[in-house]
Amino acid sequence: MEIDIREQFCPRCGEPTENGLCRRCRMKETEPFTCDERVIHTFCPSCGAVKSNGKVWSDSEREREEVDRELAMKAVHLHPDFQDGSFDLRVREISVNRSLAVIGITGTLYGYPVQGECRVGISWHKEQCDRCNRISGSYYEGIVQIRAQGRHLTPYEQEAAVRLATSIEDEQLESGDRLSYISQLEETRDGVDVIVGSQHIGILIVQALINQFGGRYTTHPKLVGEKAGRALYRITYLVRLPRYRHGDVIDVAGQYFQVQSSEGKRVQVTDLLNGKVRTIREDEINREIGNTSTAIEALVVYADGGVIGLMDPDTCTTHEVPLVDWRRQRIETGDQVRVLRDHDQLVLLG
């Protein structure tokens, strides 16, 4: 076999080369980098969200200087064989909506040094995002009505429900679901209405409320139109918190019990006399005394056998009450204990 050992030469300059053009001629015919003359940054003036790929909105808290630098660098396109690149970037604001980036570029191409400069114009374009557009247009897909069975919500329940709903909104926003928002919170005479931008966040709020407070909910859809051949509904989620809540103290056949939980018409309670847990029906309850969250403190003035004497903090009179012997801590004279007032009696809590 014969081996071709003929030396190859560059067809442009005649210099020896292994294949095709020599490095010098390839360098002369190759652009080491190119730059876009202008880039556009679309953002929402209301919330600061930015638009990517011409259609996708995402939240952003970055400063303008950081965005300018990133946009300028994305406008630079290096040749695949460009190596050892370094960049000197300077950005100057021309107006509120325009910036000019000057980028000094150095590196090597095919072993030869390269030095040049790019000038990129950056336009800041204002556009209302999908979320703010819906909110400003009063768009919503559901209402979560938070009520309690047979009573008004307590101030604590109202505050906790609002706090829970807004925390879910924050979680959805962080996960990228920008259209699951709360457009309005309304306190009513007997509860709270949460107006939501999507049915998704509506059901999340409902489930979180039931998990925290118990109770039940019903849904009431209403046909409001049609889009692309599909029926559009607004849904009212009616959440009913239990009639009796954790910590309520109730009177059952003349005895005091503390509510632990409530499900439907069944209530789990603790007997405040002996500490035993049992389940009763709602219709067995005579009345509600109060809730442990509003308990007051009374001074133990004596302990004698199965009773203790408590000084009424309002009248300074002494009340004898049965000793709760299942308490974790022993009651002694001079202690402060938590009680609820039932007319002219004091109820010792566990």
XYZ file of C-alpha atoms in Angstrom:
350
model
C 0.000 0.000 0.000
C 1.289 3.434 -0.902
C 0.995 6.261 1.651
C 0.270 9.780 0.378
C 2.769 11.985 2.205
C 2.172 15.046 0.082
C 2.129 18.196 2.169
C -1.171 20.166 2.146
C -1.252 23.922 1.696
C -3.814 26.643 2.502
C -5.644 27.559 -0.717
C -5.667 31.255 0.305
C -2.134 32.006 1.433
C -0.183 28.876 0.497
C 0.985 28.201 4.038
C 1.302 24.570 5.084
C -1.812 23.273 6.827
C -3.243 19.948 7.912
C -6.694 20.428 6.411
C -8.357 23.277 4.530
C -7.606 26.867 5.530
C -4.755 27.632 7.850
C -5.469 29.104 11.295
C -4.591 32.625 10.192
C -6.988 32.563 7.208
C -9.743 30.926 9.289
C -9.232 33.688 11.823
C -9.635 36.354 9.131
C -12.866 34.837 7.814
C -14.501 34.136 11.197
C -16.424 36.568 13.396
C -15.264 35.854 16.964
C -18.485 37.276 18.398
C -21.686 39.087 17.458
C -24.036 41.261 19.531
C -27.711 42.097 19.362
C -28.126 45.800 18.804
C -31.214 45.998 21.018
C -32.958 43.911 23.656
C -36.366 44.482 25.228
C -37.200 43.853 28.873
C -40.965 43.615 29.494
C -42.084 44.120 33.087
C -45.258 44.833 35.052
C -45.183 48.316 36.631
C -47.639 47.203 39.338
C -45.937 44.127 40.813
C -42.535 43.993 39.088
C -43.115 40.634 37.372
C -41.140 40.041 34.160
C -42.177 38.482 30.865
C -40.012 35.764 29.319
C -40.128 34.316 25.809
C -42.807 36.802 24.899
C -45.554 35.116 26.917
C -44.555 33.670 30.317
C -44.778 35.920 33.382
C -42.734 35.285 36.526
C -42.182 37.225 39.739
C -38.953 39.111 40.193
C -37.444 41.299 42.907
C -34.148 42.032 41.158
C -32.783 45.556 40.905
C -32.608 47.316 37.551
C -28.802 47.324 37.504
C -28.679 43.545 37.874
C -31.254 43.061 35.103
C -29.390 45.443 32.773
C -26.156 43.497 33.170
C -27.823 40.148 32.579
C -29.643 41.350 29.451
C -26.457 42.872 28.063
C -24.479 39.650 28.513
C -27.250 37.574 26.917
C -26.996 39.852 23.849
C -23.399 38.693 23.265
C -22.982 35.564 21.106
C -19.498 34.014 21.036
C -18.137 31.754 18.290
C -17.837 28.115 19.492
C -14.022 28.267 19.059
C -13.668 31.497 21.061
C -11.580 30.848 24.177
C -10.287 32.594 27.317
C -12.993 35.262 27.127
C -13.116 38.188 29.552
C -15.628 41.024 29.621
C -15.635 44.625 30.776
C -19.278 45.717 31.100
C -20.457 49.288 31.608
C -24.139 50.273 31.662
C -25.431 53.849 31.409
C -29.071 54.865 31.921
C -30.195 57.129 29.094
C -33.777 57.608 30.309
C -36.366 55.970 32.536
C -37.072 53.345 29.882
C -33.702 53.051 28.112
C -30.170 51.945 28.973
C -26.979 51.550 26.928
C -24.501 48.753 27.665
C -20.907 48.892 26.370
C -19.106 45.547 26.608
C -15.362 45.225 26.091
C -14.436 41.673 24.977
C -11.026 40.016 24.908
C -10.004 36.409 24.253
C -8.438 34.122 21.661
C -9.620 32.500 18.421
C -7.543 29.752 16.793
C -4.644 30.804 18.993
C -4.728 34.461 17.940
C -5.678 37.282 20.366
C -9.049 38.972 19.884
C -10.183 42.315 21.237
C -13.397 44.211 20.488
C -16.439 45.992 21.787
C -20.235 45.595 21.740
C -22.868 48.270 22.209
C -26.315 47.008 23.251
C -29.410 49.152 23.680
C -31.789 47.981 26.438
C -35.459 49.019 26.357
C -37.652 48.723 29.461
C -41.202 48.041 28.250
C -44.144 48.366 30.656
C -47.028 45.909 30.363
C -49.624 44.806 32.875
C -49.050 41.160 33.801
C -51.666 38.407 33.696
C -52.186 38.493 37.467
C -52.553 42.274 37.821
C -54.738 42.386 34.710
C -57.178 39.951 36.296
C -57.137 41.694 39.661
C -57.687 45.166 38.181
C -60.538 43.740 36.086
C -62.182 42.292 39.222
C -61.863 38.771 37.814
C -62.491 35.932 40.249
C -63.483 32.273 40.107
C -64.752 31.623 43.590
C -65.715 32.825 47.064
C -64.788 31.019 50.263
C -67.424 31.913 52.841
C -66.183 31.100 56.345
C -68.925 30.741 58.920
C -69.581 28.821 62.146
C -72.483 26.492 62.870
C -75.051 28.215 65.066
C -72.798 31.097 66.116
C -70.578 33.927 64.869
C -66.877 33.461 64.291
C -64.754 34.544 67.210
C -62.166 37.327 66.637
C -59.448 34.695 66.979
C -61.062 32.470 64.345
C -61.429 35.418 61.971
C -57.783 36.428 62.335
C -56.539 32.839 62.084
C -58.672 32.139 58.994
C -57.393 35.256 57.201
C -53.806 34.455 58.176
C -54.202 30.888 56.900
C -55.705 32.009 53.584
C -52.977 34.596 52.903
C -50.235 32.106 53.755
C -51.646 29.723 51.135
C -51.681 32.577 48.617
C -47.993 33.232 49.356
C -47.174 29.532 48.921
C -48.917 29.413 45.546
C -47.116 32.531 44.359
C -43.750 31.092 45.419
C -44.532 27.855 43.555
C -45.154 29.830 40.323
C -48.965 29.724 40.321
C -49.492 33.446 39.747
C -53.231 33.183 39.052
C -54.077 31.639 42.426
C -54.534 34.914 44.265
C -56.855 36.508 46.794
C -58.472 39.551 45.228
C -60.424 40.644 48.291
C -61.054 39.854 51.958
C -64.390 40.936 53.394
C -65.391 40.728 57.044
C -69.132 40.171 57.373
C -71.413 40.276 60.400
C -71.070 36.547 61.003
C -67.824 35.558 59.274
C -65.289 36.217 56.519
C -65.535 36.071 52.718
C -62.343 35.286 50.765
C -62.669 36.131 47.049
C -60.184 34.030 45.054
C -58.801 34.201 41.535
C -58.869 30.457 40.876
C -60.809 27.417 41.988
C -57.483 25.764 42.790
C -56.619 28.163 45.623
C -60.244 28.106 46.737
C -60.210 24.387 47.494
C -56.741 24.643 49.090
C -58.024 27.282 51.525
C -61.120 25.194 52.301
C -59.076 22.070 53.033
C -56.657 23.992 55.255
C -59.533 25.502 57.246
C -61.152 22.103 57.804
C -57.815 20.588 58.848
C -57.194 23.339 61.401
C -60.672 24.021 62.779
C -62.744 20.978 61.800
C -66.223 21.361 60.376
C -67.649 20.768 56.916
C -68.077 22.548 53.617
C -70.433 22.571 50.647
C -69.904 23.866 47.107
C -72.367 25.931 45.112
C -71.333 26.385 41.439
C -72.876 29.091 39.256
C -72.635 29.126 35.459
C -71.234 32.508 34.349
C -70.372 31.947 30.684
C -68.489 29.891 28.157
C -64.950 29.963 26.757
C -63.649 27.883 23.856
C -66.714 25.664 24.107
C -66.256 25.026 27.827
C -68.698 26.144 30.506
C -67.267 28.613 33.018
C -68.364 28.454 36.647
C -67.866 30.514 39.756
C -67.973 28.413 42.883
C -69.036 29.459 46.360
C -67.397 27.315 49.024
C -69.426 27.517 52.231
C -67.288 26.446 55.187
C -69.095 25.778 58.454
C -66.814 25.577 61.484
C -68.119 23.379 64.314
C -70.708 24.728 66.731
C -68.375 23.782 69.586
C -64.648 24.400 69.271
C -61.585 23.129 71.080
C -61.389 24.625 74.573
C -65.108 25.360 74.966
C -66.453 24.559 78.428
C -70.026 23.265 78.408
C -72.739 22.219 80.839
C -74.121 18.706 80.375
C -76.742 17.648 82.930
C -75.261 20.019 85.505
C -71.655 18.847 85.027
C -68.817 20.719 83.332
C -66.923 19.345 80.355
C -64.178 20.746 78.141
C -64.476 20.223 74.376
C -61.547 18.511 72.650
C -62.968 18.201 69.136
C -66.233 18.191 67.228
C -67.301 16.200 64.178
C -70.813 16.457 62.855
C -73.242 16.063 65.731
C -70.713 14.282 67.957
C -68.494 16.138 70.430
C -65.476 14.680 72.203
C -65.129 16.134 75.710
C -63.099 15.827 78.907
C -64.944 15.616 82.219
C -63.495 18.451 84.331
C -64.227 16.524 87.534
C -62.416 13.263 86.823
C -60.478 13.859 83.594
C -62.182 11.083 81.650
C -62.681 11.522 77.915
C -66.019 10.665 76.342
C -68.142 11.437 73.295
C -71.546 13.086 73.600
C -74.256 14.254 71.225
C -74.763 17.944 70.567
C -78.359 17.735 71.775
C -77.108 16.625 75.220
C -75.432 19.996 75.790
C -77.437 22.418 77.928
C -75.309 25.513 77.326
C -71.834 26.876 76.721
C -69.976 28.458 79.652
C -67.000 29.944 77.808
C -63.649 29.046 76.317
C -60.326 28.349 77.983
C -58.768 31.118 75.882
C -60.700 33.657 78.013
C -59.920 32.033 81.378
C -59.017 34.194 84.370
C -56.787 33.436 87.364
C -58.063 32.960 90.902
C -56.085 32.636 94.134
C -56.316 29.402 96.144
C -56.974 30.533 99.724
C -57.289 27.031 101.190
C -57.391 23.376 100.213
C -59.420 21.074 102.440
C -59.977 17.464 101.449
C -61.906 17.265 98.207
C -62.612 20.990 97.912
C -60.578 24.160 97.539
C -61.441 27.750 98.303
C -60.935 30.224 95.453
C -60.970 33.985 95.818
C -63.105 35.651 93.163
C -60.748 38.161 91.449
C -63.646 40.586 90.908
C -65.598 40.428 94.186
C -62.884 39.062 96.514
C -65.434 36.587 97.875
C -64.486 32.949 98.396
C -65.962 30.143 96.296
C -65.715 26.485 97.208
C -65.245 24.212 94.195
C -64.544 20.473 93.896
C -60.855 19.683 93.676
C -59.794 18.491 90.232
C -57.651 15.559 91.342
C -56.529 14.556 87.855
C -54.482 17.698 87.282
C -50.811 17.161 86.570
C -49.787 19.678 89.223
C -50.864 19.526 92.834
C -52.914 22.483 94.028
C -51.729 24.166 97.218
C -52.699 27.253 99.181
C -51.355 30.390 97.512
C -51.409 28.950 93.979
C -53.010 30.766 91.048
C -55.358 28.565 89.026
C -57.269 29.126 85.785
C -61.034 29.386 86.022
C -64.088 30.397 84.030
C -67.034 32.268 85.468
C -70.484 30.691 85.287
C -72.827 33.355 86.647
C -71.989 33.389 90.409
C -69.812 30.255 90.271
C -66.192 29.640 89.327
C -65.340 26.598 87.168
C -61.884 25.121 87.798
C -60.131 24.090 84.599
C -57.893 21.088 84.196
